[in-house]
Coordinates of C-alpha atoms in Angstrom, one line a residue:
Chain A
X113 CA 8.7 2.3 24.5
X114 CA 4.9 3.1 23.4
X115 CA 3.1 -0.5 24.2
X116 CA 0.8 -0.3 21.6
X117 CA 3.1 -0.6 18.7
X118 CA 4.8 -3.0 21.0
X119 CA 1.7 -5.3 21.3
X120 CA 1.0 -4.7 17.6
X121 CA 4.7 -5.5 16.6
X122 CA 4.3 -8.7 19.3
X123 CA 1.3 -9.6 17.4
X124 CA 2.2 -10.1 14.3
X125 CA 4.6 -12.4 15.3
X126 CA 2.3 -14.8 17.2
X127 CA 1.9 -16.0 14.2
X128 CA 5.1 -16.1 12.3
X129 CA 4.6 -18.0 9.4
X130 CA 1.7 -16.8 8.6
X131 CA 2.8 -13.5 9.0
X132 CA 5.8 -14.3 6.2
X133 CA 3.5 -15.9 4.2
X134 CA 1.4 -12.5 3.9
X135 CA 4.3 -10.0 3.3
X136 CA 6.0 -12.0 1.4
X137 CA 2.9 -12.0 -1.3
X138 CA 3.3 -8.0 -0.8
X139 CA 7.0 -8.5 -1.6
X140 CA 6.3 -11.1 -4.5
X141 CA 3.9 -8.6 -5.2
X142 CA 6.1 -5.0 -5.1
X143 CA 8.8 -6.8 -6.9
X144 CA 6.4 -7.7 -9.8
X145 CA 5.4 -4.2 -10.0
X146 CA 8.6 -2.9 -9.9
X147 CA 10.1 -5.1 -12.2
X148 CA 6.9 -5.0 -14.4
X149 CA 6.1 -1.1 -14.2
X150 CA 10.4 0.0 -14.6
X151 CA 10.4 -2.2 -17.8
X152 CA 7.2 -0.9 -19.1
X153 CA 8.1 3.1 -18.3
X154 CA 12.1 1.6 -20.0
X155 CA 10.4 0.2 -23.1
X156 CA 8.5 3.1 -24.1
X157 CA 11.5 5.6 -23.8
X158 CA 13.4 3.3 -25.9
X159 CA 10.4 2.5 -28.5
X160 CA 9.7 6.5 -28.5
X161 CA 13.0 7.5 -28.8
X162 CA 14.0 4.9 -31.2
X163 CA 10.7 5.9 -33.3
X164 CA 11.6 9.0 -33.1
X165 CA 15.5 9.0 -34.0
X166 CA 14.4 6.5 -37.0
X167 CA 12.0 9.5 -39.0
X168 CA 10.1 12.2 -36.7
X169 CA 13.1 13.3 -34.4
X170 CA 11.7 14.7 -31.1
X171 CA 10.3 18.1 -32.9
X172 CA 10.0 19.2 -35.6
X173 CA 9.1 23.1 -37.3
X174 CA 6.8 22.7 -40.6
X175 CA 4.6 25.1 -42.4
X176 CA 1.5 25.0 -40.9
X177 CA -0.7 22.7 -42.8
X178 CA 1.9 20.3 -44.1
X179 CA 1.5 17.8 -41.4
X180 CA -2.1 17.4 -42.2
X181 CA -2.3 17.6 -46.1
X182 CA 1.5 17.1 -47.3
X183 CA 1.2 19.1 -49.8
X184 CA 4.7 20.6 -52.0
X185 CA 4.0 24.7 -51.5
X186 CA 3.4 23.6 -47.9
X187 CA 7.2 25.2 -47.1
X188 CA 9.5 26.4 -44.6
X189 CA 11.5 29.1 -46.3
X190 CA 15.1 29.4 -45.8
X191 CA 15.2 26.4 -44.4
X192 CA 18.8 25.8 -43.7
X193 CA 19.2 29.3 -42.2
X194 CA 16.4 28.5 -39.8
X195 CA 18.0 25.0 -39.3
X196 CA 20.7 27.1 -38.4
X197 CA 19.1 29.3 -36.2
X198 CA 17.5 26.7 -34.0
X199 CA 20.6 24.6 -33.6
X200 CA 22.2 27.8 -31.9
X201 CA 19.1 28.8 -30.1
X202 CA 19.2 25.3 -28.1
X203 CA 22.1 24.6 -27.7
X204 CA 22.7 21.2 -29.3
X205 CA 24.2 19.8 -32.6
X206 CA 21.2 17.5 -33.9
X207 CA 19.3 19.9 -36.3
X208 CA 19.0 19.1 -39.6
X209 CA 17.1 20.6 -42.5
X210 CA 14.7 18.2 -45.3
X211 CA 12.7 18.2 -48.1
X212 CA 10.6 15.5 -48.7
X213 CA 8.1 15.2 -51.9
X214 CA 6.2 11.8 -53.0
X215 CA 7.5 10.4 -56.3
X216 CA 7.3 7.8 -58.8
X217 CA 10.7 6.0 -59.1
X218 CA 11.9 4.2 -62.2
X219 CA 14.4 2.0 -62.8
X220 CA 15.0 -0.1 -66.3
X221 CA 11.9 -2.3 -65.5
X222 CA 10.1 -1.2 -63.1
X223 CA 8.4 1.7 -61.4
X224 CA 7.1 2.8 -57.5
X225 CA 6.1 5.6 -55.5
X226 CA 8.4 6.9 -52.8
X227 CA 8.7 9.0 -50.6
X228 CA 12.1 11.2 -51.2
X229 CA 13.7 12.8 -48.6
X230 CA 16.3 15.8 -49.4
X231 CA 18.7 15.8 -46.5
X232 CA 21.7 17.7 -45.6
X233 CA 24.2 14.3 -45.3
X234 CA 26.8 15.7 -42.6
X235 CA 23.8 16.7 -40.6
X236 CA 21.5 14.0 -41.0
X237 CA 23.0 11.3 -39.0
X238 CA 22.7 13.4 -36.0
X239 CA 18.9 13.9 -36.2
X240 CA 18.0 10.3 -37.2
X241 CA 19.2 6.6 -36.8
X242 CA 18.7 5.9 -40.2
X243 CA 22.7 7.0 -41.9
X244 CA 23.1 4.0 -39.4
X245 CA 21.3 1.6 -41.6
X246 CA 22.6 1.2 -45.2
X247 CA 24.0 -2.3 -45.0
X248 CA 25.1 -2.4 -48.8
X249 CA 27.0 0.6 -49.8
X250 CA 27.1 4.4 -47.8
X251 CA 25.5 7.0 -46.8
X252 CA 25.2 10.0 -48.2
X253 CA 28.6 12.6 -48.3
X254 CA 28.7 16.1 -48.2
X255 CA 29.7 16.6 -51.6
X256 CA 27.4 14.0 -53.5
X257 CA 25.8 15.5 -56.1
X258 CA 22.9 13.2 -57.2
X259 CA 23.1 10.0 -55.2
X260 CA 20.4 8.1 -53.1
X261 CA 20.0 5.7 -50.7
X262 CA 16.9 3.8 -50.8
X263 CA 15.4 1.0 -49.1
X264 CA 15.8 -2.5 -49.5
X265 CA 12.8 -3.6 -50.2
X266 CA 12.3 -0.7 -52.6
X267 CA 15.8 -1.8 -54.2
X268 CA 14.3 -5.6 -54.5
X269 CA 11.3 -4.3 -56.2
X270 CA 12.9 -2.2 -58.7
X271 CA 15.5 -4.7 -59.2
X272 CA 17.9 -2.1 -58.7
X273 CA 21.3 -2.4 -56.6
X274 CA 24.5 0.3 -55.6
X275 CA 25.4 1.9 -58.7
X276 CA 22.0 1.3 -60.4
X277 CA 20.7 4.3 -61.8
X278 CA 16.7 5.6 -61.0
X279 CA 14.8 8.8 -62.7
X280 CA 12.2 10.3 -60.1
X281 CA 9.1 12.0 -61.7
X282 CA 7.1 14.3 -59.4
X283 CA 5.5 18.0 -58.9
X284 CA 7.6 20.9 -58.1
X285 CA 6.5 23.4 -55.0
X286 CA 5.5 25.7 -58.4
X287 CA 3.4 23.0 -59.7
X288 CA 5.9 22.6 -62.2
X289 CA 7.0 19.0 -63.8
X290 CA 10.1 17.9 -61.7
X291 CA 12.6 15.1 -62.7
X292 CA 15.7 13.9 -62.1
X293 CA 18.1 11.4 -62.5
X294 CA 20.0 9.8 -59.1
X295 CA 22.8 7.0 -58.7
X296 CA 22.2 4.2 -55.4
X297 CA 24.6 4.3 -53.4
X298 CA 23.4 2.9 -50.4
X299 CA 20.5 0.2 -49.3
X300 CA 19.1 0.7 -45.9
X301 CA 16.9 -2.5 -43.9
X302 CA 15.6 -0.6 -41.1
X303 CA 13.8 -3.9 -40.0
X304 CA 10.7 -2.1 -41.0
X305 CA 9.4 -3.7 -44.3
X306 CA 6.9 -0.9 -44.8
X307 CA 9.4 1.9 -44.1
X308 CA 11.5 0.1 -46.3
X309 CA 9.4 -0.1 -49.8
X310 CA 9.2 3.4 -49.8
X311 CA 12.1 5.4 -48.4
X312 CA 14.8 7.0 -50.5
X313 CA 17.4 10.1 -49.4
X314 CA 18.9 12.2 -51.9
X315 CA 20.9 15.5 -50.8
X316 CA 18.8 18.1 -50.0
X317 CA 20.2 21.1 -52.6
X318 CA 19.5 17.9 -55.5
X319 CA 15.6 18.1 -53.8
X320 CA 15.6 21.9 -54.0
X321 CA 17.4 21.5 -57.7
X322 CA 14.8 19.1 -59.1
X323 CA 11.6 20.0 -57.5
X324 CA 12.4 23.8 -57.7
X325 CA 12.4 24.6 -53.8
X326 CA 14.7 27.6 -54.0
X327 CA 16.0 27.8 -50.7
X328 CA 12.8 26.2 -49.5
X329 CA 12.5 22.9 -47.3
X330 CA 9.7 21.3 -45.5
X331 CA 10.6 20.9 -42.2
X332 CA 13.6 21.3 -39.8
X333 CA 13.6 18.3 -37.1
X334 CA 16.0 18.3 -34.4
X335 CA 16.7 15.3 -31.7
X336 CA 17.1 16.0 -28.3
X337 CA 18.8 14.4 -25.7
X338 CA 16.2 13.7 -23.9
X339 CA 12.7 13.2 -24.1
X340 CA 12.0 15.6 -20.8
X341 CA 13.6 18.5 -21.9
X342 CA 11.0 18.4 -25.1
X343 CA 8.7 21.3 -24.2
X344 CA 11.1 23.6 -23.2
X345 CA 12.5 23.4 -26.5
X346 CA 9.2 23.3 -28.3
X347 CA 9.1 26.7 -26.8
X348 CA 12.3 28.5 -27.3
X349 CA 12.1 26.9 -31.3
X350 CA 7.9 28.6 -31.1
X351 CA 9.6 31.9 -29.9
X352 CA 12.1 31.4 -32.4
X353 CA 9.5 31.6 -35.9
X354 CA 6.8 33.3 -33.3
X355 CA 7.0 36.3 -36.5
X356 CA 6.2 34.0 -39.0
X357 CA 2.4 32.9 -38.9
X358 CA 2.6 30.2 -41.3
X359 CA 5.4 28.3 -39.4
X360 CA 4.0 25.8 -36.6
X361 CA 6.6 23.7 -34.5
X362 CA 5.7 20.1 -33.5
X363 CA 6.3 18.0 -30.6
X364 CA 6.6 14.5 -31.3
X365 CA 3.2 13.5 -30.1
X366 CA 1.9 15.7 -33.0
X367 CA 4.5 14.3 -35.0
X368 CA 3.9 10.6 -34.1
X369 CA 0.1 10.4 -32.6
X370 CA -0.2 6.9 -33.3
X371 CA 3.2 6.0 -31.5
X372 CA 0.9 8.1 -28.3
X373 CA -2.1 5.6 -28.8
X374 CA 0.0 2.4 -29.0
X375 CA 1.5 3.4 -25.8
X376 CA -1.8 4.6 -23.8
X377 CA -3.5 1.4 -25.2
X378 CA -0.5 -0.7 -23.7
X379 CA -0.5 1.1 -20.6
X380 CA -4.8 0.9 -20.0
X381 CA -4.1 -3.1 -20.5
X382 CA -1.1 -3.3 -18.2
X383 CA -2.7 -1.2 -15.9
X384 CA -5.6 -3.2 -15.1
X385 CA -3.4 -6.6 -14.9
X386 CA -1.7 -4.5 -12.1
X387 CA -5.0 -3.9 -10.5
X388 CA -5.9 -7.1 -10.8
X389 CA -2.6 -7.9 -8.8
X390 CA -3.0 -5.5 -6.4
X391 CA -6.6 -6.7 -5.5
X392 CA -4.9 -10.4 -4.2
X393 CA -2.6 -9.0 -2.3
X394 CA -5.0 -6.6 -0.6
X395 CA -7.7 -10.2 0.0
X396 CA -4.5 -11.9 1.2
X397 CA -3.8 -8.9 3.6
X398 CA -7.6 -8.9 4.1
X399 CA -7.5 -12.5 5.0
X400 CA -5.1 -12.5 7.2
X401 CA -6.2 -10.0 10.0
X402 CA -10.1 -11.2 9.2
X403 CA -8.4 -14.2 10.9
X404 CA -6.2 -12.8 13.5
X405 CA -9.3 -11.0 14.6
X406 CA -11.4 -13.7 15.2
X407 CA -8.9 -15.8 16.9
X408 CA -8.3 -12.8 19.5
X409 CA -12.1 -12.5 19.9
X410 CA -11.6 -13.3 23.5
X411 CA -8.6 -11.1 24.1
X412 CA -10.8 -8.8 22.5
X413 CA -13.0 -9.4 24.9
X414 CA -11.1 -8.8 27.5
X415 CA -10.1 -5.2 26.8
X416 CA -13.0 -4.3 25.8
X417 CA -13.6 -5.2 30.1
X418 CA -10.9 -3.2 31.2
X419 CA -11.9 0.0 29.1
X420 CA -10.3 0.0 26.1
X421 CA -13.3 1.2 23.8
X422 CA -13.8 -0.2 20.6
X423 CA -11.8 2.6 18.3
X424 CA -8.7 1.5 20.3
X425 CA -8.8 -2.0 18.9
X426 CA -9.6 -0.9 15.7
X427 CA -6.4 1.1 15.9
X428 CA -4.4 -1.5 16.9
X429 CA -5.5 -3.7 14.2
X430 CA -4.6 -0.7 11.9
X431 CA -1.2 -0.4 13.7
X432 CA -0.7 -4.3 12.8
X433 CA -1.4 -3.9 9.3
X434 CA 0.4 -0.7 9.0
X435 CA 3.5 -2.7 10.7
X436 CA 3.2 -5.5 8.0
X437 CA 2.4 -3.3 5.4
X438 CA 5.6 -1.1 6.0
X439 CA 7.7 -4.4 6.3
X440 CA 6.3 -5.0 2.4
X441 CA 7.1 -1.9 1.2
X442 CA 10.5 -1.5 3.2
X443 CA 10.9 -5.1 1.5
X444 CA 9.5 -4.4 -2.0
X445 CA 11.6 -1.5 -2.3
X446 CA 14.9 -2.9 -1.0
X447 CA 14.4 -6.0 -3.7
X448 CA 12.8 -3.8 -6.3
X449 CA 15.5 -1.8 -6.6
X450 CA 18.6 -3.8 -6.8
X451 CA 16.6 -6.3 -9.4
X452 CA 16.0 -2.9 -11.3
X453 CA 19.6 -1.5 -10.6
X454 CA 20.8 -5.3 -11.7
X455 CA 19.3 -4.8 -15.1
X456 CA 19.5 -1.2 -16.1
X457 CA 22.9 -2.5 -16.2
X458 CA 22.4 -6.1 -17.6
X459 CA 19.1 -5.0 -19.8
X460 CA 16.9 -8.1 -20.2
X461 CA 15.1 -9.9 -22.8
X462 CA 12.4 -12.6 -23.6
X463 CA 11.3 -15.2 -25.4
X464 CA 9.3 -13.2 -28.5
X465 CA 10.7 -10.0 -27.6
X466 CA 12.7 -9.7 -31.4
X467 CA 9.0 -9.1 -33.2
X468 CA 8.1 -6.4 -31.0
X469 CA 11.4 -5.0 -31.2
X470 CA 11.8 -5.3 -34.8
X471 CA 8.0 -3.8 -34.8
X472 CA 8.8 -1.0 -32.9
X473 CA 12.6 -0.3 -34.4
X474 CA 14.3 -1.2 -30.8
X475 CA 17.0 -3.0 -29.8
X476 CA 17.5 -6.9 -28.9
X477 CA 17.3 -5.9 -25.3
X478 CA 15.3 -3.8 -23.0
X479 CA 16.5 -1.6 -20.0
X480 CA 13.9 -0.8 -17.7
X481 CA 13.7 2.8 -16.8
X482 CA 15.0 3.9 -13.0
X483 CA 13.0 6.5 -11.6
X484 CA 11.0 7.6 -8.6
X485 CA 7.8 6.9 -10.3
X486 CA 9.0 3.2 -11.0
X487 CA 10.4 2.1 -7.7
X488 CA 7.9 3.4 -5.8
X489 CA 4.4 3.4 -7.5
X490 CA 3.7 -0.7 -7.3
X491 CA 4.7 -1.3 -3.3
X492 CA 3.1 2.5 -2.3
X493 CA -0.4 1.4 -4.2
X494 CA 0.2 -2.0 -2.1
X495 CA 0.6 -0.3 1.1
X496 CA -2.0 1.9 0.6
X497 CA -4.4 -0.9 -0.5
X498 CA -2.9 -3.2 2.2
X499 CA -4.3 -0.8 4.6
X500 CA -7.7 -0.3 3.3
X501 CA -7.6 -4.5 3.6
X502 CA -7.7 -3.4 7.3
X503 CA -10.7 -1.9 7.5
X504 CA -13.0 -4.7 7.7
X505 CA -11.5 -6.4 10.3
X506 CA -11.3 -3.4 12.4
X507 CA -14.9 -2.2 12.0
X508 CA -16.0 -5.8 13.3
X509 CA -14.4 -5.3 16.9
X510 CA -16.9 -1.8 16.7
X511 CA -19.8 -5.1 17.1
X512 CA -18.0 -6.6 19.8
X513 CA -19.8 -6.7 23.0
X514 CA -17.4 -7.5 25.7
X515 CA -19.2 -10.3 28.2
X516 CA -19.9 -12.1 24.8
X517 CA -16.7 -11.9 23.4
X518 CA -14.5 -13.3 26.6
X519 CA -17.1 -16.2 26.2
X520 CA -15.9 -17.0 22.4
X521 CA -13.5 -20.1 22.7
Chain B
X144 CA -20.9 6.1 51.1
X145 CA -22.1 4.0 49.0
X146 CA -20.0 2.4 46.2
X147 CA -23.0 -0.1 44.4
X148 CA -26.8 0.5 44.5
X149 CA -28.4 -2.3 42.5
X150 CA -32.3 -2.5 42.6
X151 CA -34.6 -4.5 41.1
X152 CA -32.2 -5.6 39.0
X153 CA -33.4 -8.2 36.4
X154 CA -32.0 -9.9 33.3
X155 CA -33.1 -13.0 31.4
X156 CA -31.3 -14.9 28.1
X157 CA -32.4 -16.9 25.6
X158 CA -31.1 -20.2 25.0
X159 CA -32.7 -21.1 22.1
X160 CA -36.6 -21.8 22.9
X161 CA -36.3 -21.6 26.6
X162 CA -36.0 -18.4 28.8
X163 CA -33.1 -18.1 31.7
X164 CA -33.2 -16.3 34.5
X165 CA -30.3 -14.4 35.3
X166 CA -31.2 -11.8 37.8
X167 CA -34.7 -11.4 39.1
X168 CA -35.5 -8.4 41.2
X169 CA -32.4 -8.2 42.8
X170 CA -31.7 -5.3 44.9
X171 CA -28.6 -5.0 46.6
X172 CA -25.9 -1.6 48.4
X173 CA -22.6 -2.0 48.8
X174 CA -20.6 0.6 50.9
X175 CA -17.1 2.1 50.0
X176 CA -14.6 0.0 51.7
X177 CA -16.4 -3.0 52.1
X178 CA -15.5 -6.6 51.1
X179 CA -17.9 -9.0 49.7
X180 CA -18.4 -11.8 48.7
X181 CA -21.2 -13.0 46.3
X182 CA -21.5 -17.3 46.5
X183 CA -24.0 -19.1 45.0
X184 CA -23.9 -22.6 42.9
X185 CA -23.4 -22.6 39.1
X186 CA -26.1 -20.3 37.1
X187 CA -26.6 -18.7 40.6
X188 CA -26.1 -15.4 39.0
X189 CA -23.3 -14.5 40.4
X190 CA -21.1 -13.5 37.3
X191 CA -24.7 -12.0 35.7
X192 CA -24.6 -9.8 38.9
X193 CA -20.6 -8.9 38.6
X194 CA -20.7 -8.1 34.2
X195 CA -24.0 -5.8 35.2
X196 CA -22.1 -3.6 38.1
X197 CA -19.2 -3.5 36.0
X198 CA -21.1 -2.2 33.3
X199 CA -19.7 -5.5 30.9
X200 CA -23.5 -6.2 30.7
X201 CA -26.9 -4.2 30.8
X202 CA -29.7 -5.0 33.1
X203 CA -33.0 -6.0 31.7
X204 CA -34.4 -3.5 34.1
X205 CA -33.6 -2.0 37.3
X206 CA -31.1 0.3 38.4
X207 CA -27.7 0.6 39.3
X208 CA -24.9 3.2 40.6
X209 CA -21.3 3.4 40.9
X210 CA -20.1 5.9 42.9
X211 CA -22.8 8.5 42.0
X212 CA -23.3 6.7 37.9
X213 CA -26.1 5.3 36.8
X214 CA -24.7 2.5 34.6
X215 CA -27.9 1.6 33.3
X216 CA -28.2 5.0 31.4
X217 CA -24.8 5.2 29.7
X218 CA -23.7 4.8 26.7
X219 CA -21.0 2.3 25.7
X220 CA -18.3 4.9 25.1
X221 CA -19.1 6.3 29.1
X222 CA -19.1 2.6 30.2
X223 CA -16.2 1.7 28.9
X224 CA -14.2 5.1 30.1
X225 CA -15.7 3.7 33.9
X226 CA -14.2 0.6 33.4
X227 CA -11.4 2.1 33.0
X228 CA -11.4 4.8 35.5
X229 CA -13.0 3.5 38.5
X230 CA -13.2 -0.6 38.4
X231 CA -10.4 -3.1 38.2
X232 CA -11.3 -6.5 37.0
X233 CA -10.0 -9.9 38.4
X234 CA -10.8 -12.8 36.2
X235 CA -10.9 -16.8 36.9
X236 CA -8.9 -17.2 33.1
X237 CA -6.2 -14.0 34.5
X238 CA -6.9 -13.0 30.4
X239 CA -3.6 -11.5 30.5
X240 CA -2.2 -10.6 27.0
X241 CA 0.5 -13.3 26.2
X242 CA 2.8 -11.5 24.4
X243 CA 3.7 -8.7 26.9
X244 CA 5.5 -9.2 30.0
X245 CA 3.7 -8.5 33.6
X246 CA 5.4 -5.5 33.2
X247 CA 4.2 -4.4 29.9
X248 CA 0.7 -6.0 31.0
X249 CA 0.3 -3.5 33.6
X250 CA 1.9 -0.2 31.2
X251 CA -0.2 -0.8 28.9
X252 CA -3.6 -0.2 30.7
X253 CA -2.0 2.4 32.1
X254 CA -1.5 3.9 28.7
X255 CA -4.7 3.5 27.7
X256 CA -5.5 5.5 30.9
X257 CA -3.0 8.4 29.4
X258 CA -0.4 7.9 32.1
X259 CA 2.7 9.6 31.1
X260 CA 5.6 7.5 29.7
X261 CA 7.7 8.5 32.3
X262 CA 5.8 7.5 35.0
X263 CA 4.2 4.1 33.8
X264 CA 7.3 2.1 34.1
X265 CA 7.9 3.1 37.7
X266 CA 4.3 2.8 38.6
X267 CA 4.2 -0.4 36.7
X268 CA 6.9 -1.8 39.0
X269 CA 5.6 -0.1 42.1
X270 CA 2.4 -2.6 41.8
X271 CA 4.1 -5.1 40.9
X272 CA 6.0 -5.2 43.7
X273 CA 3.1 -4.4 45.7
X274 CA 1.6 -8.1 44.8
X275 CA 4.8 -9.2 45.3
X276 CA 6.5 -10.1 42.3
X277 CA 9.6 -8.2 42.3
X278 CA 11.8 -9.3 40.0
X279 CA 10.0 -11.0 37.8
X280 CA 8.8 -7.6 35.8
X281 CA 10.2 -9.1 32.7
X282 CA 8.6 -12.6 32.0
X283 CA 5.9 -12.9 29.8
X284 CA 2.6 -15.2 31.6
X285 CA 3.7 -18.6 30.0
X286 CA 6.8 -17.9 32.1
X287 CA 5.0 -17.4 35.2
X288 CA 2.3 -20.0 37.3
X289 CA -1.1 -19.7 37.6
X290 CA -0.9 -17.7 40.6
X291 CA 1.6 -15.6 39.7
X292 CA -0.3 -15.0 36.3
X293 CA -3.1 -14.0 38.7
X294 CA -1.1 -11.9 40.4
X295 CA -0.4 -9.6 37.5
X296 CA -4.0 -9.6 36.9
X297 CA -4.6 -8.3 40.0
X298 CA -1.2 -5.3 39.6
X299 CA -3.1 -4.6 35.9
X300 CA -6.5 -4.1 37.8
X301 CA -5.3 -2.1 40.9
X302 CA -2.6 -0.1 38.7
X303 CA -5.5 2.8 38.2
X304 CA -6.3 3.2 41.8
X305 CA -9.9 2.1 41.5
X306 CA -12.0 2.3 43.9
X307 CA -13.8 -0.9 43.1
X308 CA -12.4 -4.4 42.4
X309 CA -14.3 -7.0 41.2
X310 CA -12.8 -10.5 40.9
X311 CA -15.0 -13.3 39.0
X312 CA -13.9 -16.9 40.2
X313 CA -10.1 -15.1 41.1
X314 CA -9.1 -18.5 43.0
X315 CA -10.6 -21.0 40.8
X316 CA -8.1 -21.9 38.8
X317 CA -5.1 -22.0 41.5
X318 CA -4.0 -24.4 44.1
X319 CA -4.6 -23.9 47.8
X320 CA -1.4 -21.8 48.7
X321 CA -1.6 -19.6 45.6
X322 CA -5.4 -19.1 46.4
X323 CA -4.4 -18.1 50.2
X324 CA -1.8 -15.8 48.9
X325 CA -4.6 -13.8 46.2
X326 CA -6.9 -14.1 49.1
X327 CA -4.6 -12.3 51.7
X328 CA -3.3 -9.5 48.9
X329 CA -7.0 -8.8 48.0
X330 CA -7.4 -7.9 52.4
X331 CA -4.4 -6.0 52.6
X332 CA -5.4 -3.7 49.2
X333 CA -8.8 -3.6 50.7
X334 CA -7.6 -2.6 54.3
X335 CA -4.0 -0.6 53.1
X336 CA -5.6 1.6 49.7
X337 CA -9.7 1.2 51.4
X338 CA -10.5 -0.8 47.6
X339 CA -14.1 -1.9 47.6
X340 CA -14.2 -5.5 46.6
X341 CA -16.4 -7.6 45.2
X342 CA -15.7 -11.7 44.7
X343 CA -17.8 -14.0 43.3
X344 CA -17.3 -17.3 44.3
X345 CA -18.4 -20.8 45.4
X346 CA -15.4 -21.5 47.6
X347 CA -16.2 -21.6 50.7
X348 CA -12.8 -20.8 51.6
X349 CA -12.5 -18.1 49.7
X350 CA -16.3 -16.8 51.0
X351 CA -14.7 -17.0 54.8
X352 CA -12.4 -14.1 53.8
X353 CA -15.5 -11.8 53.0
X354 CA -16.9 -10.0 55.8
X355 CA -20.4 -9.7 54.4
X356 CA -21.2 -12.6 51.9
X357 CA -24.0 -12.2 49.9
X358 CA -25.7 -15.7 48.3
X359 CA -27.9 -15.7 45.5
X360 CA -29.9 -18.8 44.0
X361 CA -31.7 -18.6 40.7
X362 CA -30.9 -15.0 40.1
X363 CA -32.7 -14.2 43.4
X364 CA -30.7 -12.6 46.1
X365 CA -31.0 -15.1 48.8
X366 CA -29.3 -13.7 51.8
X367 CA -26.8 -11.0 53.1
X368 CA -25.4 -11.3 55.9
X369 CA -22.1 -10.2 57.6
X370 CA -19.9 -12.3 59.0
X371 CA -16.2 -12.7 60.8
X372 CA -14.2 -13.3 58.8
X373 CA -11.0 -15.2 58.8
X374 CA -8.5 -16.5 56.8
X375 CA -7.9 -19.8 54.7
X376 CA -5.4 -21.1 57.6
X377 CA -8.0 -20.4 59.9
X378 CA -10.0 -23.0 57.8

């Protein structure tokens, strides 16, 4: 066996308690990082999927100007046929056509502005979680003609209940006056008050009739099984609509830029906290190694006298740190993997989570992301910083003079 | 052929405001294969001279040559190479690495010297047997007596087959019996291997083993005489 490695390993255990305390700090930091990062990534995934499932889907085909201007005339022609083509091309069922208009909704007593969405009743539940959030009445059916599902806050504001009639006034695609009457069949409570205040869904066929859309719509919405399949799906759909210059394929980041910003902002503050944690552990290692070097000054002096160069001594200290860091890394990864495996099955919740969950339409339990990044990033960074922390104690050895060092107490 | 040539070596130390003379124009020539004792009271310059001979400390002025190398002109790295490959050191306090066994202490230096792993263990066991520690190779320093620890230190010093062994008060921490055994070992190594020994001591019994006795006082060489060696047992 290599005697230098043996020496490095045994040197670690000269002060076993001190070594374990330092390794313990590393393992604790690694565990915390694995836990936080996997939970963070898992919550982002949940936030994204839940937010996308509610309204926008993972990608949409729209008229190039619709996203910015939301004008009625910026439409997708033959929207249902295009939707069928996209479904076939992607091989996923969760593809649906939509139309969208701002209108004035009036009940007997009150009027409010609403965002009226024409949907395909049988397909919409596959692209959106909205139909599943009906808490009174029912969602739209294929044979519905002039039925409407509205948000709970809107229903309260309009003072309308199931079976009540709402009159809609708006502008058609051709600029004409659009008006229609629909009967409330369902009331939705998404938990997001801003959404429940304006949301209303009607069958796409009724929407196309009332708003003189013909076979046009405003979007083909796609919901994909996995977030990481979005780029490939975007590319496939872009190929499908390449011959129509007016159409654009938008991924979720373009559809919900605020969501990306919220995630980035949250990430920035979390990374700062992680950096502080890692630096603290690095200083703990620096302290341990510096003490270890200082208390062995005499021994290092003897080694210098026997002909070892300071570079070899520095390498010995680096080996000791490497072994300690490897121990921290190994134990951190092992216990971290156990922890996130358990949490990925059992889930995790904490006080105050409901508020955040409601804001971002998340479930009441969070499930960490089990990935190599979540598991390895924290421990690997701690490992690297631990090695960096050994540089200063190791460099001190280059200043040692054998005679002076051997006189050290 | 000369193993060591010192010419007008001077060395001073500062202790606060006071300047202490370590060596004052010491000139000395030691031939290969000699067995020399440096003697003198504490503060006479024995250790300072030994450190200069071993390239551990630089003289303020003067020349020092070990073998064919002028030590006073070499850099740190070159001095370390010479210490590693050409000079063996034995210290008063043994200075073994406490977490390594006797064999590993010897092997460690051989590894630094680049001795292949396959040979190291064999050589370490051979040299430990030579110093009378066969069967104790696996013991840690804390499991050995002072005399045994010093033997391990000797084994470590001679494992690299140096031309020169410098020993600084090697018997100071040993009882009479262990000291006699150690000195007998030094004499045997000197005679059988032709290794040059320079030993600093103020123990008159140790001086008796030397064939040449160099006396120092206040950093000056006051006598340099050949003598008929005798052992401790002879008194």
